[in-house]
Coordinates of C-alpha atoms and ligand atoms in Angstrom, one line a residue:
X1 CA -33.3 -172.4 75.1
X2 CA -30.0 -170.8 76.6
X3 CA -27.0 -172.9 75.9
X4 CA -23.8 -171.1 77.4
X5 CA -20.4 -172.0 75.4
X6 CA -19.2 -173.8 78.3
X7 CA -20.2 -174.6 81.5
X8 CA -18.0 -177.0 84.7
X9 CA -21.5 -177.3 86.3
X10 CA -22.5 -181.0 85.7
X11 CA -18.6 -182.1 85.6
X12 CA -17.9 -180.9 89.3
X13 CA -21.3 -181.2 90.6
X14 CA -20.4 -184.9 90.1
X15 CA -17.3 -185.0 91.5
X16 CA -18.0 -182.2 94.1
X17 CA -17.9 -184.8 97.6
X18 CA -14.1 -185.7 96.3
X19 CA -12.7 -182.3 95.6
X20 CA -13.5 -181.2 98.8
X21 CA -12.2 -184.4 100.6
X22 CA -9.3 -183.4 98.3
X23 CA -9.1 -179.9 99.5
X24 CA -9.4 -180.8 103.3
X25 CA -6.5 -183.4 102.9
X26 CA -4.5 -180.6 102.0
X27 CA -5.5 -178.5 104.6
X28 CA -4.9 -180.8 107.1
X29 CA -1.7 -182.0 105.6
X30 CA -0.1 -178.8 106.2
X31 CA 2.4 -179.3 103.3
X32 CA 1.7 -177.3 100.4
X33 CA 4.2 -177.2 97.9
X34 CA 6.1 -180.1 96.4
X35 CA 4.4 -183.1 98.3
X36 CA 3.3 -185.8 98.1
X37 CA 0.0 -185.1 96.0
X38 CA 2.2 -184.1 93.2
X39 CA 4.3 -187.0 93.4
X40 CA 1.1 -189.0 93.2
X41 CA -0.3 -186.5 90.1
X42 CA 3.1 -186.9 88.1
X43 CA 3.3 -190.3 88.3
X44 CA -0.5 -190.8 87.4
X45 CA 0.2 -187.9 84.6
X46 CA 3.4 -189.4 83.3
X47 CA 1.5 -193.0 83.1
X48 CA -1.9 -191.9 81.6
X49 CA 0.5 -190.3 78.5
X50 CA 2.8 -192.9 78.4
X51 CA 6.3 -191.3 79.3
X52 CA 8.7 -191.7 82.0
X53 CA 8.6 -188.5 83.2
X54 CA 5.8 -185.6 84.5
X55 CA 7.3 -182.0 85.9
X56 CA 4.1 -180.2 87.3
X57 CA 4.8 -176.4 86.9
X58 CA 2.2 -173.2 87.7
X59 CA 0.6 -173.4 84.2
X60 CA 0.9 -173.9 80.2
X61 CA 2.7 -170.9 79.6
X62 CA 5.4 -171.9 82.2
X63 CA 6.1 -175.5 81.0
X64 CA 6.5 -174.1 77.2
X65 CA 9.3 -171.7 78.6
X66 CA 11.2 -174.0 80.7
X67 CA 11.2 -176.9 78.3
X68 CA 12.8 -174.3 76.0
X69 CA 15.0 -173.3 79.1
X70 CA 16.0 -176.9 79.9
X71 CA 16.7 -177.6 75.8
X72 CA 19.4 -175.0 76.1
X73 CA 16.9 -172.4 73.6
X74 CA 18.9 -168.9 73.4
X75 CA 18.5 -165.4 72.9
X76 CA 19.0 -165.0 68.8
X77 CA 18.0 -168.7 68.3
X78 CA 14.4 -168.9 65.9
X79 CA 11.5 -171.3 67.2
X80 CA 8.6 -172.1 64.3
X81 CA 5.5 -171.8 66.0
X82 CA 2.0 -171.9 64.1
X83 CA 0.5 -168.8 63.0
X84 CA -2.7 -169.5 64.1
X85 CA -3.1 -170.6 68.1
X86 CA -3.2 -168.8 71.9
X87 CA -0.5 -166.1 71.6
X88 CA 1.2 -168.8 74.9
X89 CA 3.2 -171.0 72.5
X90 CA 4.7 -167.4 70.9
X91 CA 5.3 -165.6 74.3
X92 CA 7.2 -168.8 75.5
X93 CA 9.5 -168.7 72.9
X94 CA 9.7 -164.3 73.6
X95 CA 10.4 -164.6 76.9
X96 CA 13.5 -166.8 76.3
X97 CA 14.8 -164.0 74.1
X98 CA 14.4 -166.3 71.0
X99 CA 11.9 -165.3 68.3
X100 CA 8.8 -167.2 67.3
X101 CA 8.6 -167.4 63.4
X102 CA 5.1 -168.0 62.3
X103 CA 4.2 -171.0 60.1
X104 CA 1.2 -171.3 58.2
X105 CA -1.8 -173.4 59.2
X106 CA -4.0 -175.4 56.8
X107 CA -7.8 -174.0 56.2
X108 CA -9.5 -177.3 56.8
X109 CA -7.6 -178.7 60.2
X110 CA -6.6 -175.7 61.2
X111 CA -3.1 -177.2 62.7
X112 CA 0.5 -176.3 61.3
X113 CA 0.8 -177.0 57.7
X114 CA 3.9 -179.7 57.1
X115 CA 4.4 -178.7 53.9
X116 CA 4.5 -174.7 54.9
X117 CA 7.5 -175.4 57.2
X118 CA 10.7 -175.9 55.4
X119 CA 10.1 -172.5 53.9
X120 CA 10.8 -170.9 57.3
X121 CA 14.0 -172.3 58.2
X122 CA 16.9 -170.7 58.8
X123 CA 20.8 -171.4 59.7
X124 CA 19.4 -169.9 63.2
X125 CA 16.1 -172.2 63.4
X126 CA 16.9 -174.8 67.1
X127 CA 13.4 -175.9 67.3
X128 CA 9.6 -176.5 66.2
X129 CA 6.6 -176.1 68.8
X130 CA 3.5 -178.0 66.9
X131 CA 0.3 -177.1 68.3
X132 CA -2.2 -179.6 68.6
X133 CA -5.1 -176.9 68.3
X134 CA -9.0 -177.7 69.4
X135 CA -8.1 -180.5 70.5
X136 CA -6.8 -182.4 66.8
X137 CA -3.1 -183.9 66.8
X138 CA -0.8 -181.9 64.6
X139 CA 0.8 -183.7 61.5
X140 CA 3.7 -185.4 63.7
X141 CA 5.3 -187.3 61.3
X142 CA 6.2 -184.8 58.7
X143 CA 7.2 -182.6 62.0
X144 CA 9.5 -185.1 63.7
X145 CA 11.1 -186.1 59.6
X146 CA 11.8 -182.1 59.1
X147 CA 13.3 -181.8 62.8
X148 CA 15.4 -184.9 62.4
X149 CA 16.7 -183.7 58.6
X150 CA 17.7 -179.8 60.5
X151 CA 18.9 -181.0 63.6
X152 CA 15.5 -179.1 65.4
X153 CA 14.3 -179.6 68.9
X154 CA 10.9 -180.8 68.9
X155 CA 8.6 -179.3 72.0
X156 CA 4.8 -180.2 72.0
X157 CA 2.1 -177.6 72.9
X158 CA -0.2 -179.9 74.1
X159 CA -2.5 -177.3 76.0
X160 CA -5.6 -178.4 73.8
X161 CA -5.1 -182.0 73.7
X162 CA -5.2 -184.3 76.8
X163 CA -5.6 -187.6 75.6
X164 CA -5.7 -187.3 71.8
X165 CA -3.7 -189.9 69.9
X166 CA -2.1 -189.7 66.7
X167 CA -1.9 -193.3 65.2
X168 CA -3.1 -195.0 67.9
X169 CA 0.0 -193.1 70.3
X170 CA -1.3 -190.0 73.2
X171 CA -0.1 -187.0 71.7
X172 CA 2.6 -185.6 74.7
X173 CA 4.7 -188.9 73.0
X174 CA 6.3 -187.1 70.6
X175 CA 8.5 -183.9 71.0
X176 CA 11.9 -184.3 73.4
X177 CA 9.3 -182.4 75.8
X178 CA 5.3 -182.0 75.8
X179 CA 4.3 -179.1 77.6
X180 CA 0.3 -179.3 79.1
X181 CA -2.0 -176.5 80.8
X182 CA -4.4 -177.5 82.9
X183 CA -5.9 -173.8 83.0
X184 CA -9.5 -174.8 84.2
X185 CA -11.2 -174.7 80.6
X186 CA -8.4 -177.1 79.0
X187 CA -10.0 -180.9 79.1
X188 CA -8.0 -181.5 82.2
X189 CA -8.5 -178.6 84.2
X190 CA -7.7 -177.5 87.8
X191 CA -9.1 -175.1 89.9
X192 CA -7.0 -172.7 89.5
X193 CA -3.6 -172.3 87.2
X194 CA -1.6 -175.3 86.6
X195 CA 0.6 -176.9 84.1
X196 CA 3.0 -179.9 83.6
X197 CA 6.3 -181.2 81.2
X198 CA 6.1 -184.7 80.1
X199 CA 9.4 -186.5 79.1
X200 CA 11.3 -189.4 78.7
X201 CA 15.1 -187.9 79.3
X202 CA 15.6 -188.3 82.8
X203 CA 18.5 -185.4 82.5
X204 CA 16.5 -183.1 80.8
X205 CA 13.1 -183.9 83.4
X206 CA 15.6 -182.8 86.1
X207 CA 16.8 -179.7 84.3
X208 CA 13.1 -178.6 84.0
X209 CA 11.9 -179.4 87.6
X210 CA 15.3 -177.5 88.4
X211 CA 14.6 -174.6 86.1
X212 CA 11.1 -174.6 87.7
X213 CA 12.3 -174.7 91.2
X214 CA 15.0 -171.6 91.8
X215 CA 17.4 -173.4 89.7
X216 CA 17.9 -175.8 92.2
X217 CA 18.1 -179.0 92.8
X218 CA 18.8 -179.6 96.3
X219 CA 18.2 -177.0 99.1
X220 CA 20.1 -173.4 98.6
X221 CA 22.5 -175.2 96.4
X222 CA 21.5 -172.7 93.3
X223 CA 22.8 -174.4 89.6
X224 CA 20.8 -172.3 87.3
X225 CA 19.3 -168.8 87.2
X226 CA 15.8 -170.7 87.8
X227 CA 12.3 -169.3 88.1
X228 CA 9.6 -170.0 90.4
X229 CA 6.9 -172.4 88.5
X230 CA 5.7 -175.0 91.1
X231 CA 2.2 -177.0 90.8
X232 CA 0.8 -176.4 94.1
X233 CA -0.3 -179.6 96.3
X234 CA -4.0 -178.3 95.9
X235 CA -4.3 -178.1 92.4
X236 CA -2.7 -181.6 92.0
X237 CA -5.0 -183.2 94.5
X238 CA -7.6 -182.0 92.2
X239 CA -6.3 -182.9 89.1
X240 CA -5.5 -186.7 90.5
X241 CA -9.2 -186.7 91.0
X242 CA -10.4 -185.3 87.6
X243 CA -7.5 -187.4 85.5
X244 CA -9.9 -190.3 86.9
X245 CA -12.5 -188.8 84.7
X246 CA -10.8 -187.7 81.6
X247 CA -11.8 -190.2 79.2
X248 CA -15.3 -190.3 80.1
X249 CA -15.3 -186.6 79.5
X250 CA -13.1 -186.4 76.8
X251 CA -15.8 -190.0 75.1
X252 CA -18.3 -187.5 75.7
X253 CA -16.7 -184.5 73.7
X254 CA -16.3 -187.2 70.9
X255 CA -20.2 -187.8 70.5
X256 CA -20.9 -184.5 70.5
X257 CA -18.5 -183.8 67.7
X258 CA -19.8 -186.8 65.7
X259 CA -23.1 -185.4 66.5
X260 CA -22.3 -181.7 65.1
X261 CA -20.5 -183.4 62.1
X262 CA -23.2 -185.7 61.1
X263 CA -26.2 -183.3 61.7
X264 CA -24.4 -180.0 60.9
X265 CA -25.4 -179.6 56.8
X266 CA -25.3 -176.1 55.6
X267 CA -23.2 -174.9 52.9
X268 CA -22.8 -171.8 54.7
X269 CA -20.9 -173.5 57.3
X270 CA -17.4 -175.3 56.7
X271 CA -16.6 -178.3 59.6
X272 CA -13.4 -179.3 60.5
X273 CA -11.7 -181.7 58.8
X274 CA -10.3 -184.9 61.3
X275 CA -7.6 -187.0 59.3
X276 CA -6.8 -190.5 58.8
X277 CA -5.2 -191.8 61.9
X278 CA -6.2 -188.6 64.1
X279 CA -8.3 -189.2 67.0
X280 CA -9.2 -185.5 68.6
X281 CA -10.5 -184.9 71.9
X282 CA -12.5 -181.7 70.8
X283 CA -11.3 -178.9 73.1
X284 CA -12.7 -176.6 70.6
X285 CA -15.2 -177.1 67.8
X286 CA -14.3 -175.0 65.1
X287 CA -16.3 -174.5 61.9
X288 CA -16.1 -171.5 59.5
X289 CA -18.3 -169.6 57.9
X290 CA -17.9 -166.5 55.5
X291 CA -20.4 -164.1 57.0
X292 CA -19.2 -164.9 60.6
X293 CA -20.3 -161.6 62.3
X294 CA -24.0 -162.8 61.1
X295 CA -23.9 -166.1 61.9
X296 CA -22.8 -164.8 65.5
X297 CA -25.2 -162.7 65.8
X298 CA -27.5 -165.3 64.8
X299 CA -26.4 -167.7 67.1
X300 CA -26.7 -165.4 70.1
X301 CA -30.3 -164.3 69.4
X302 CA -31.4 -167.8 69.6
X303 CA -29.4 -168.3 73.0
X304 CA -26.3 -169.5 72.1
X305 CA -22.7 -168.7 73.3
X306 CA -20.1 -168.8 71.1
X307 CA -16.6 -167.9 71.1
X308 CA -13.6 -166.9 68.4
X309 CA -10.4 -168.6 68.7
X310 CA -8.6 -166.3 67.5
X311 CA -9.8 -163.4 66.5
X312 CA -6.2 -161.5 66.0
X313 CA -3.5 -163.7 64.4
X314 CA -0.5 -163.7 66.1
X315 CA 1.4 -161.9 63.6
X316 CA -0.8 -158.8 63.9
X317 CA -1.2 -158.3 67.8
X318 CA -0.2 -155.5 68.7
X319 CA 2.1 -156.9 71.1
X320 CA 4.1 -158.5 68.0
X321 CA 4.6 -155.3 66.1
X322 CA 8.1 -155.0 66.7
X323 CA 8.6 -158.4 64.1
X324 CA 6.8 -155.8 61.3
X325 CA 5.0 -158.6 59.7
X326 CA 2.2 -157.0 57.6
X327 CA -1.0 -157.6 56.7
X328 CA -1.3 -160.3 54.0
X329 CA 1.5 -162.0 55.0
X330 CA -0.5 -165.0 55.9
X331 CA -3.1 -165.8 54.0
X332 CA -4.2 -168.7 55.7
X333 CA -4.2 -167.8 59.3
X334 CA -5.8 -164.6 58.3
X335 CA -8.7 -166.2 56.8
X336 CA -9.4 -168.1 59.6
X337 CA -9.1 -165.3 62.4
X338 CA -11.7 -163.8 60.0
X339 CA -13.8 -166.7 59.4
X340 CA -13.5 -169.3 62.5
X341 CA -16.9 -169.5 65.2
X342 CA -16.7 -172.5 68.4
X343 CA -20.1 -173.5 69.2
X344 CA -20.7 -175.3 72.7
X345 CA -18.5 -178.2 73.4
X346 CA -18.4 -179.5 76.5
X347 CA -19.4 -182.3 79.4
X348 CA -22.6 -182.2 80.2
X349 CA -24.8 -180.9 77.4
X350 CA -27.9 -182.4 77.2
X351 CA -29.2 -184.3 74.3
X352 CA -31.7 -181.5 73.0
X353 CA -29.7 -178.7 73.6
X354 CA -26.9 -180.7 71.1
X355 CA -30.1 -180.8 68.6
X356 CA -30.8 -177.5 69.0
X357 CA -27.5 -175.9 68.2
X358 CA -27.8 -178.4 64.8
X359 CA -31.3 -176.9 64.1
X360 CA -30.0 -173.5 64.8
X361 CA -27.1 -173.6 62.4
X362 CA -29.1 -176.1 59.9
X363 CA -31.3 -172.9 59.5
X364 CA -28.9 -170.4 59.0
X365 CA -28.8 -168.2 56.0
X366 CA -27.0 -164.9 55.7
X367 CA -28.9 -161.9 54.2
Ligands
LIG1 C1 -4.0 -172.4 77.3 C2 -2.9 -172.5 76.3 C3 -1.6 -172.3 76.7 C4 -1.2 -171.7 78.0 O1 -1.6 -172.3 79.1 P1 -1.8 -171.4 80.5 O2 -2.0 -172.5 81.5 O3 -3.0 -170.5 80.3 O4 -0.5 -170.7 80.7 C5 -0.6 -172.6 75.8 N1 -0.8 -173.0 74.5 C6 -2.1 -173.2 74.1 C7 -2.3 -173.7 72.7 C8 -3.2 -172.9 75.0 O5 -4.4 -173.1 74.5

């Protein structure tokens, strides 16, 4: 059996017939940039989180850097970021001229460890990005208690996470700004790059669609030194269509994981661990296992992709030498980069080929 580490097939051949209505709407609207299909997206964005406010922008990357923008982040200023997710929520926080400073995660959740961030804070600390990685909500109480005792800016990375709740609440509820990718692997996905802000401050939503749009908010009248970061009309006729379809996808996502964590029973293999109150929506499943490179191996032989996320913590890329953190310096993060494997996860797998990853890692056993 060959079971890929993700596949869009069954998900768009289902929906193909509406994404190309979608795409020759477009086409024949002759308006591709700031229209009306992402007037209809934001609103259906902003209402499916639950928050006044959606800002579509050109992708994930993009809506992390101008929430920052918008917030009034500055060259010298210090943003905590976790150690351990896409190098995006760091580079966001570069390219402001600010500098990320890596918290620890925890082993079993993988997500920013609360009680590892007060260690890192500084007179020049302005805000905290949580991550909500693979798809699990990060530990927003304890974040929103230790911005609220520092004075800290609060910006969601919610580029793994469309639709998980955190007590019962969406995460993209919780920062002053929630920044979402909808690069095509992410839960929501377009067809191309794409991203979004969600927020409740109508102020600061207008500061980010300015910042987003030449600094402008009317015409050639220029307030800020903006950037270009649109969400094309295209890619949010798409995405009006496959937000329809999110919670069936993301339900599906959900049996699979209970499926992986009831069947998967090896003592080779460490699952994640979901908290009290945490509902994930399983971007990524993540489990860990100590002899990785084998189990890899192992896992390919018998036809089955997998993927490491990440394999370089962000504090050792090459691109962050200049911050002359060594090696050692977390422990935790380091572990998993060395230790994490994602198995399939996505919509569409059929029920034996969910057995058969079980089976295969069931009967796994270094040498
Ligand atoms: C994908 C991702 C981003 C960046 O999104 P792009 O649309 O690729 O720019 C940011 N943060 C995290 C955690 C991501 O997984």
């Amino acid at each position: 059996m060959r079971i890929p580490f993700v596949s869009f097939e069954k998900m768009h051949s289902e929906i193909r017939d509406e994404l190309q209505q979608d795409f020759s709407r477009v086409l024949e609207g002759n308006w591709f940039i700031n229209g009306e299909e992402d007037k209809r997206f934001e609103a259906s964005f902003a209402q499916y989180i639950g928050r006044e406010h959606c800002i579509g922008c050109g992708n994930g990357l993009d809506a992390l850097f101008l929430s920052l923008k918008a917030l009034g982040i500055a060259q010298g200023d210090e943003v905590l970021v976790p150690a351990n997710t896409f190098i995006a929520t760091a580079l966001a926080v570069s390219y402001i001229g600010a500098v990320p400073v890596f918290v620890e995660p925890r082993i079993d959740t993988y997500n920013m460890d609360p009680d590892r961030i007060r260690e890192k804070i500084t007179s020049r600390t302005r805000a905290i990005i949580p991550v909500h990685l693979y798809g699990q909500p990060a530990q927003m109480d304890a974040v929103a208690e230790i911005a609220k005792e520092y004075g800290l800016s609060v910006i969601e990375d919610c580029a793994q996470a469309h639709g998980a709740k955190y007590f019962g609440k969406r995460i993209g509820c919780f920062g002053e700004a929630a920044a979402f990718s909808f690069y095509p692997g992410k839960n929501l996905g377009a067809l191309g790059d794409a991203g979004a802000v969600v927020a409740d401050d109508p102020i600061l939503a207008e500061k980010i669609r300015a910042m987003g749009n030449y600094g402008s908010m009317k015409k050639y009248d220029h307030i800020y030194l903006g950037n270009n970061s649109r969400l094309d009309e295209l890619q949010a006729a798409f995405l009006v269509t496959k937000l329809k379809y999110l919670e069936k996808w993301n339900q599906e996502r959900v049996r699979i994981a209970a499926r992986y964590l009831g069947g998967i029973h090896n003592r080779h293999i460490i699952l994640p661990k979901v908290e009290a109150g945490m509902e994930p929506v399983w971007h990524i499943f993540a489990v860990r296992c100590s002899t990785r490179k084998q189990l890899e191996k192992a896992m390919e032989e018998k036809g089955i992709g997998t993927n490491k996320h990440y394999p370089i913590p962000l504090h050792r890329q090459k691109a962050y030498q200049q911050l002359h953190i060594p090696e050692g310096a977390y422990p935790v993060a380091e572990e998993i980069s060395r230790t994490q494997l994602s198995i399939p996860m996505y919509y569409g797998m059929a029920e034996d080929e969910i057995q058969y990853v079980i089976d295969v890692l069931n009967e796994y056993s270094p040498e």
